[in-house]
């Protein structure tokens, strides 16, 4: 962490001024103000009306914060204790540290908001996830997903590629603005192939690994997209959605190496992430969503400045 302050006094982490061009939401992490890393730490964290107070008593770290009208608290292991081999808990006041992510899990009222389709229908989940990813913002994917749903594309046994292309080519309102989908031709082809295929018996399984393996036989579905579908459909904690935001967060704390090949290394990185979630005492699916929701607010430049 970048710290500043007099050497004789408590060190400070300065985060002022990061809101201007690096966040679009009032309650984003860019609203963090100033953190004093001493025996008593005060910071404004996402979605809280009062700043939590962190105290160190003995070897444990304790965080107190106001949740509505109730005071809540949680103890964390010592900063130097390892969550997994080579990765220390750190302080809850250190942005992007393991302890920080564990605290966000406590404070996250709806950690998967804006991240997953909530219908639970496998055809719809496949459609939603095929529309997302590859730099397509989730809000844009959701808008076109709703359009395809309203037009009956997912309920059609064999939807027309031309119909899907037309629906994806027309502009949609996203966050009050007219926007266009980036890949109408490519995704129309993939959806036209996937919607009828997904009704085959081989996809009627509740085993996460089997379903993910079968999903990867669909055109355009790699391990990340397949994991996303599986997590949404089965509520599984046996897979991880390792997109660029989650990977950056894991690299920041030293969980992942600086350079990764998601195609070649996905299984190994996923196993590491799942072990990390267990070390935090968290559901992997919720941890994944919380990290993603936070990290997507920041540019790589700001992440570098914060760490």
Coordinates of C-alpha atoms in Angstrom, one line a residue:
X1 CA 0.0 0.0 0.0
X2 CA 1.1 3.6 -0.6
X3 CA 1.4 5.3 2.7
X4 CA 2.3 8.9 3.6
X5 CA 2.8 10.8 6.8
X6 CA 5.4 11.7 9.5
X7 CA 7.7 8.9 10.4
X8 CA 7.1 9.6 14.1
X9 CA 3.3 9.3 13.9
X10 CA 0.8 6.8 12.5
X11 CA 1.2 6.2 8.7
X12 CA -1.6 7.3 6.5
X13 CA -3.1 6.0 3.3
X14 CA -4.2 8.9 1.1
X15 CA -7.1 8.2 -1.3
X16 CA -8.5 11.7 -1.7
X17 CA -9.4 12.9 -5.2
X18 CA -9.8 9.6 -6.9
X19 CA -13.5 10.1 -7.7
X20 CA -13.3 12.6 -10.6
X21 CA -12.8 10.4 -13.6
X22 CA -12.5 6.9 -12.1
X23 CA -15.9 6.2 -10.8
X24 CA -19.4 6.5 -12.1
X25 CA -21.3 5.6 -9.0
X26 CA -21.7 7.7 -5.8
X27 CA -21.3 4.7 -3.6
X28 CA -18.2 3.3 -5.3
X29 CA -14.9 2.6 -3.6
X30 CA -13.6 5.8 -5.2
X31 CA -15.5 7.5 -2.4
X32 CA -13.0 6.2 0.2
X33 CA -11.6 9.2 1.9
X34 CA -8.6 8.9 4.3
X35 CA -7.5 5.9 6.3
X36 CA -5.2 6.2 9.4
X37 CA -3.4 2.9 9.9
X38 CA -2.8 3.0 13.6
X39 CA -4.4 1.3 16.7
X40 CA -7.6 3.0 15.7
X41 CA -8.5 3.2 12.0
X42 CA -11.4 5.2 10.5
X43 CA -12.5 4.9 6.9
X44 CA -15.5 5.3 4.7
X45 CA -16.3 2.0 3.0
X46 CA -18.9 1.2 0.3
X47 CA -22.5 1.7 1.2
X48 CA -22.1 2.7 4.8
X49 CA -23.5 5.8 6.5
X50 CA -21.0 5.8 9.3
X51 CA -17.3 4.9 9.0
X52 CA -16.3 1.6 10.7
X53 CA -13.8 1.7 13.5
X54 CA -10.9 -0.8 13.5
X55 CA -9.1 -1.6 16.7
X56 CA -6.2 -4.0 17.4
X57 CA -6.5 -5.9 20.7
X58 CA -3.9 -8.6 21.3
X59 CA -3.3 -10.4 18.1
X60 CA -6.8 -10.0 16.6
X61 CA -8.2 -7.1 14.6
X62 CA -11.8 -6.0 15.3
X63 CA -14.0 -3.9 13.1
X64 CA -17.1 -2.1 14.3
X65 CA -19.6 -0.4 12.0
X66 CA -23.1 0.8 11.9
X67 CA -25.6 -1.3 9.9
X68 CA -28.9 0.7 9.9
X69 CA -29.5 1.3 13.6
X70 CA -27.5 -1.7 14.7
X71 CA -23.8 -1.8 15.6
X72 CA -22.0 -4.8 14.0
X73 CA -18.5 -6.2 14.6
X74 CA -16.2 -8.7 13.3
X75 CA -12.8 -10.0 14.3
X76 CA -10.0 -10.7 11.8
X77 CA -6.8 -12.7 12.2
X78 CA -3.5 -10.8 12.7
X79 CA -2.3 -8.9 9.7
X80 CA 0.7 -11.2 9.2
X81 CA -1.3 -14.5 9.4
X82 CA -1.6 -16.2 6.0
X83 CA -5.0 -16.8 4.4
X84 CA -3.3 -19.2 2.0
X85 CA 0.4 -19.9 1.5
X86 CA 2.2 -16.6 0.7
X87 CA -0.8 -14.3 1.1
X88 CA -1.3 -12.5 4.4
X89 CA -4.6 -11.2 5.8
X90 CA -3.5 -7.6 6.0
X91 CA -5.6 -4.9 7.5
X92 CA -9.3 -4.4 6.8
X93 CA -8.3 -0.7 6.2
X94 CA -5.9 -1.6 3.4
X95 CA -7.8 -1.4 0.2
X96 CA -7.9 -4.7 -1.8
X97 CA -6.2 -6.7 1.0
X98 CA -7.8 -10.1 1.9
X99 CA -9.2 -8.7 5.2
X100 CA -10.7 -5.8 3.2
X101 CA -12.5 -8.2 0.9
X102 CA -13.7 -10.2 3.8
X103 CA -15.2 -7.0 5.3
X104 CA -16.9 -6.2 2.0
X105 CA -18.6 -9.6 2.2
X106 CA -20.1 -8.6 5.5
X107 CA -21.3 -5.2 4.2
X108 CA -22.6 -6.3 0.9
X109 CA -26.4 -6.3 1.0
X110 CA -26.8 -7.7 -2.6
X111 CA -23.4 -8.9 -3.8
X112 CA -24.5 -10.3 -7.1
X113 CA -26.6 -7.3 -8.1
X114 CA -26.0 -6.5 -11.8
X115 CA -23.8 -9.5 -12.2
X116 CA -26.1 -12.5 -12.9
X117 CA -29.4 -13.3 -14.5
X118 CA -31.9 -14.2 -11.8
X119 CA -34.3 -16.5 -13.7
X120 CA -32.5 -19.7 -13.1
X121 CA -33.5 -21.0 -16.5
X122 CA -30.5 -22.6 -18.2
X123 CA -31.4 -21.4 -21.7
X124 CA -31.7 -17.8 -20.4
X125 CA -28.5 -18.1 -18.4
X126 CA -26.6 -19.2 -21.5
X127 CA -28.1 -16.3 -23.5
X128 CA -27.3 -13.7 -20.9
X129 CA -23.7 -14.9 -20.5
X130 CA -23.1 -15.1 -24.2
X131 CA -24.2 -11.5 -24.5
X132 CA -21.8 -10.4 -21.8
X133 CA -18.0 -10.5 -21.4
X134 CA -15.3 -9.4 -23.8
X135 CA -15.5 -5.7 -22.7
X136 CA -19.4 -5.7 -23.1
X137 CA -20.6 -3.9 -20.0
X138 CA -23.1 -5.9 -17.9
X139 CA -25.7 -3.1 -18.1
X140 CA -25.6 -3.3 -22.0
X141 CA -25.8 -7.1 -21.9
X142 CA -28.8 -6.9 -19.5
X143 CA -30.7 -4.5 -21.8
X144 CA -30.3 -6.8 -24.8
X145 CA -31.0 -9.9 -22.8
X146 CA -34.3 -8.4 -21.7
X147 CA -35.1 -7.6 -25.3
X148 CA -34.4 -11.2 -26.5
X149 CA -36.5 -12.5 -23.6
X150 CA -39.4 -10.2 -24.4
X151 CA -39.3 -11.3 -28.0
X152 CA -39.5 -15.0 -27.1
X153 CA -36.0 -15.9 -28.5
X154 CA -35.2 -18.1 -25.5
X155 CA -38.6 -19.9 -25.6
X156 CA -38.3 -20.7 -29.4
X157 CA -37.0 -24.2 -30.0
X158 CA -35.0 -22.9 -33.0
X159 CA -34.7 -19.1 -33.1
X160 CA -33.7 -17.5 -36.3
X161 CA -30.2 -16.1 -36.5
X162 CA -31.6 -13.2 -38.7
X163 CA -34.2 -12.4 -36.0
X164 CA -31.5 -12.3 -33.3
X165 CA -29.2 -10.2 -35.5
X166 CA -32.0 -7.7 -36.0
X167 CA -32.8 -7.5 -32.3
X168 CA -29.1 -7.0 -31.4
X169 CA -28.6 -4.4 -34.2
X170 CA -31.2 -2.0 -33.0
X171 CA -30.2 0.5 -30.3
X172 CA -31.3 0.0 -26.7
X173 CA -31.6 2.4 -23.8
X174 CA -28.9 1.8 -21.2
X175 CA -28.7 4.0 -18.1
X176 CA -30.8 6.6 -19.8
X177 CA -28.8 6.7 -23.0
X178 CA -29.1 5.1 -26.4
X179 CA -26.5 2.4 -26.9
X180 CA -25.6 -0.2 -29.5
X181 CA -24.5 -3.8 -29.1
X182 CA -20.9 -4.3 -30.2
X183 CA -21.1 -7.7 -31.8
X184 CA -24.5 -8.3 -33.2
X185 CA -23.4 -10.7 -36.0
X186 CA -21.1 -12.8 -33.9
X187 CA -23.5 -13.2 -31.0
X188 CA -26.5 -13.8 -33.2
X189 CA -24.7 -16.8 -34.7
X190 CA -23.7 -18.1 -31.3
X191 CA -27.1 -17.7 -29.8
X192 CA -28.9 -19.3 -32.7
X193 CA -26.7 -22.4 -32.3
X194 CA -26.8 -22.5 -28.5
X195 CA -30.5 -22.0 -27.8
X196 CA -31.6 -25.3 -29.4
X197 CA -28.5 -27.2 -28.4
X198 CA -28.9 -26.4 -24.7
X199 CA -32.1 -28.4 -24.5
X200 CA -30.2 -31.6 -25.2
X201 CA -30.1 -34.2 -22.4
X202 CA -26.3 -33.8 -21.8
X203 CA -27.0 -30.4 -20.3
X204 CA -29.6 -31.7 -17.8
X205 CA -27.2 -32.3 -15.0
X206 CA -26.6 -30.7 -11.6
X207 CA -23.0 -31.6 -11.4
X208 CA -21.0 -28.4 -11.8
X209 CA -17.9 -29.8 -13.5
X210 CA -19.9 -32.0 -15.9
X211 CA -22.2 -29.1 -16.9
X212 CA -19.2 -26.8 -17.4
X213 CA -17.4 -29.3 -19.6
X214 CA -20.5 -29.8 -21.7
X215 CA -21.1 -26.0 -22.0
X216 CA -17.6 -25.6 -23.5
X217 CA -18.7 -27.6 -26.5
X218 CA -20.9 -24.6 -27.5
X219 CA -19.4 -22.1 -29.9
X220 CA -18.0 -19.1 -28.1
X221 CA -18.1 -20.6 -24.6
X222 CA -14.8 -20.9 -22.9
X223 CA -14.0 -21.8 -19.3
X224 CA -14.9 -18.3 -17.9
X225 CA -18.2 -18.1 -19.6
X226 CA -19.0 -21.7 -18.8
X227 CA -18.2 -21.1 -15.2
X228 CA -20.4 -18.0 -15.2
X229 CA -23.3 -20.0 -16.5
X230 CA -22.7 -22.8 -14.0
X231 CA -22.5 -20.5 -11.0
X232 CA -25.7 -18.7 -12.1
X233 CA -27.7 -21.8 -12.9
X234 CA -26.6 -24.1 -10.0
X235 CA -25.5 -21.5 -7.4
X236 CA -22.2 -23.5 -7.4
X237 CA -19.2 -22.6 -5.3
X238 CA -17.1 -25.2 -7.1
X239 CA -16.2 -22.9 -10.0
X240 CA -14.8 -19.4 -10.3
X241 CA -15.5 -16.7 -12.9
X242 CA -12.0 -15.3 -13.5
X243 CA -12.6 -12.2 -15.6
X244 CA -10.0 -9.4 -15.9
X245 CA -11.4 -7.6 -12.8
X246 CA -11.1 -10.6 -10.5
X247 CA -7.7 -11.5 -12.0
X248 CA -6.4 -8.0 -11.3
X249 CA -7.6 -8.2 -7.7
X250 CA -5.9 -11.5 -7.2
X251 CA -2.7 -10.2 -8.7
X252 CA -2.8 -7.2 -6.4
X253 CA -2.5 -9.3 -3.3
X254 CA 0.0 -11.8 -4.8
X255 CA -2.5 -14.6 -5.1
X256 CA -2.0 -14.8 -8.9
X257 CA 1.3 -14.2 -10.7
X258 CA 1.8 -10.9 -12.6
X259 CA 1.4 -12.7 -15.9
X260 CA -1.3 -15.3 -16.5
X261 CA -2.7 -17.2 -19.5
X262 CA -6.3 -17.7 -18.7
X263 CA -6.7 -20.3 -21.4
X264 CA -3.8 -22.4 -20.4
X265 CA -3.9 -21.8 -16.6
X266 CA -7.6 -21.5 -15.9
X267 CA -7.9 -24.7 -13.9
X268 CA -4.8 -23.9 -11.7
X269 CA -5.9 -20.3 -11.1
X270 CA -9.4 -21.4 -10.3
X271 CA -8.2 -23.9 -7.7
X272 CA -6.1 -21.2 -6.1
X273 CA -9.1 -18.8 -6.0
X274 CA -11.3 -21.5 -4.4
X275 CA -8.7 -22.2 -1.8
X276 CA -8.5 -18.5 -1.1
X277 CA -12.3 -18.3 -0.6
X278 CA -12.1 -21.2 1.9
X279 CA -9.3 -19.4 3.7
X280 CA -11.5 -16.3 4.1
X281 CA -14.5 -18.5 5.2
X282 CA -16.4 -17.2 2.2
X283 CA -18.6 -18.7 -0.6
X284 CA -16.5 -18.5 -3.7
X285 CA -19.5 -17.4 -5.8
X286 CA -20.2 -14.4 -3.5
X287 CA -16.6 -13.5 -3.2
X288 CA -16.2 -13.5 -6.9
X289 CA -19.2 -11.2 -7.4
X290 CA -18.1 -8.8 -4.6
X291 CA -14.6 -8.4 -6.0
X292 CA -16.0 -8.0 -9.6
X293 CA -18.5 -5.3 -8.5
X294 CA -15.8 -3.3 -6.7
X295 CA -12.9 -3.7 -9.2
X296 CA -14.9 -2.7 -12.3
X297 CA -15.2 0.8 -10.9
X298 CA -11.5 1.4 -11.3
X299 CA -9.1 1.8 -14.2
X300 CA -5.8 -0.1 -14.1
X301 CA -4.1 3.2 -13.4
X302 CA -6.1 3.8 -10.2
X303 CA -5.6 0.2 -9.1
X304 CA -1.8 0.7 -9.4
X305 CA -2.0 3.9 -7.4
X306 CA -4.0 2.2 -4.6
X307 CA -1.5 -0.7 -4.2

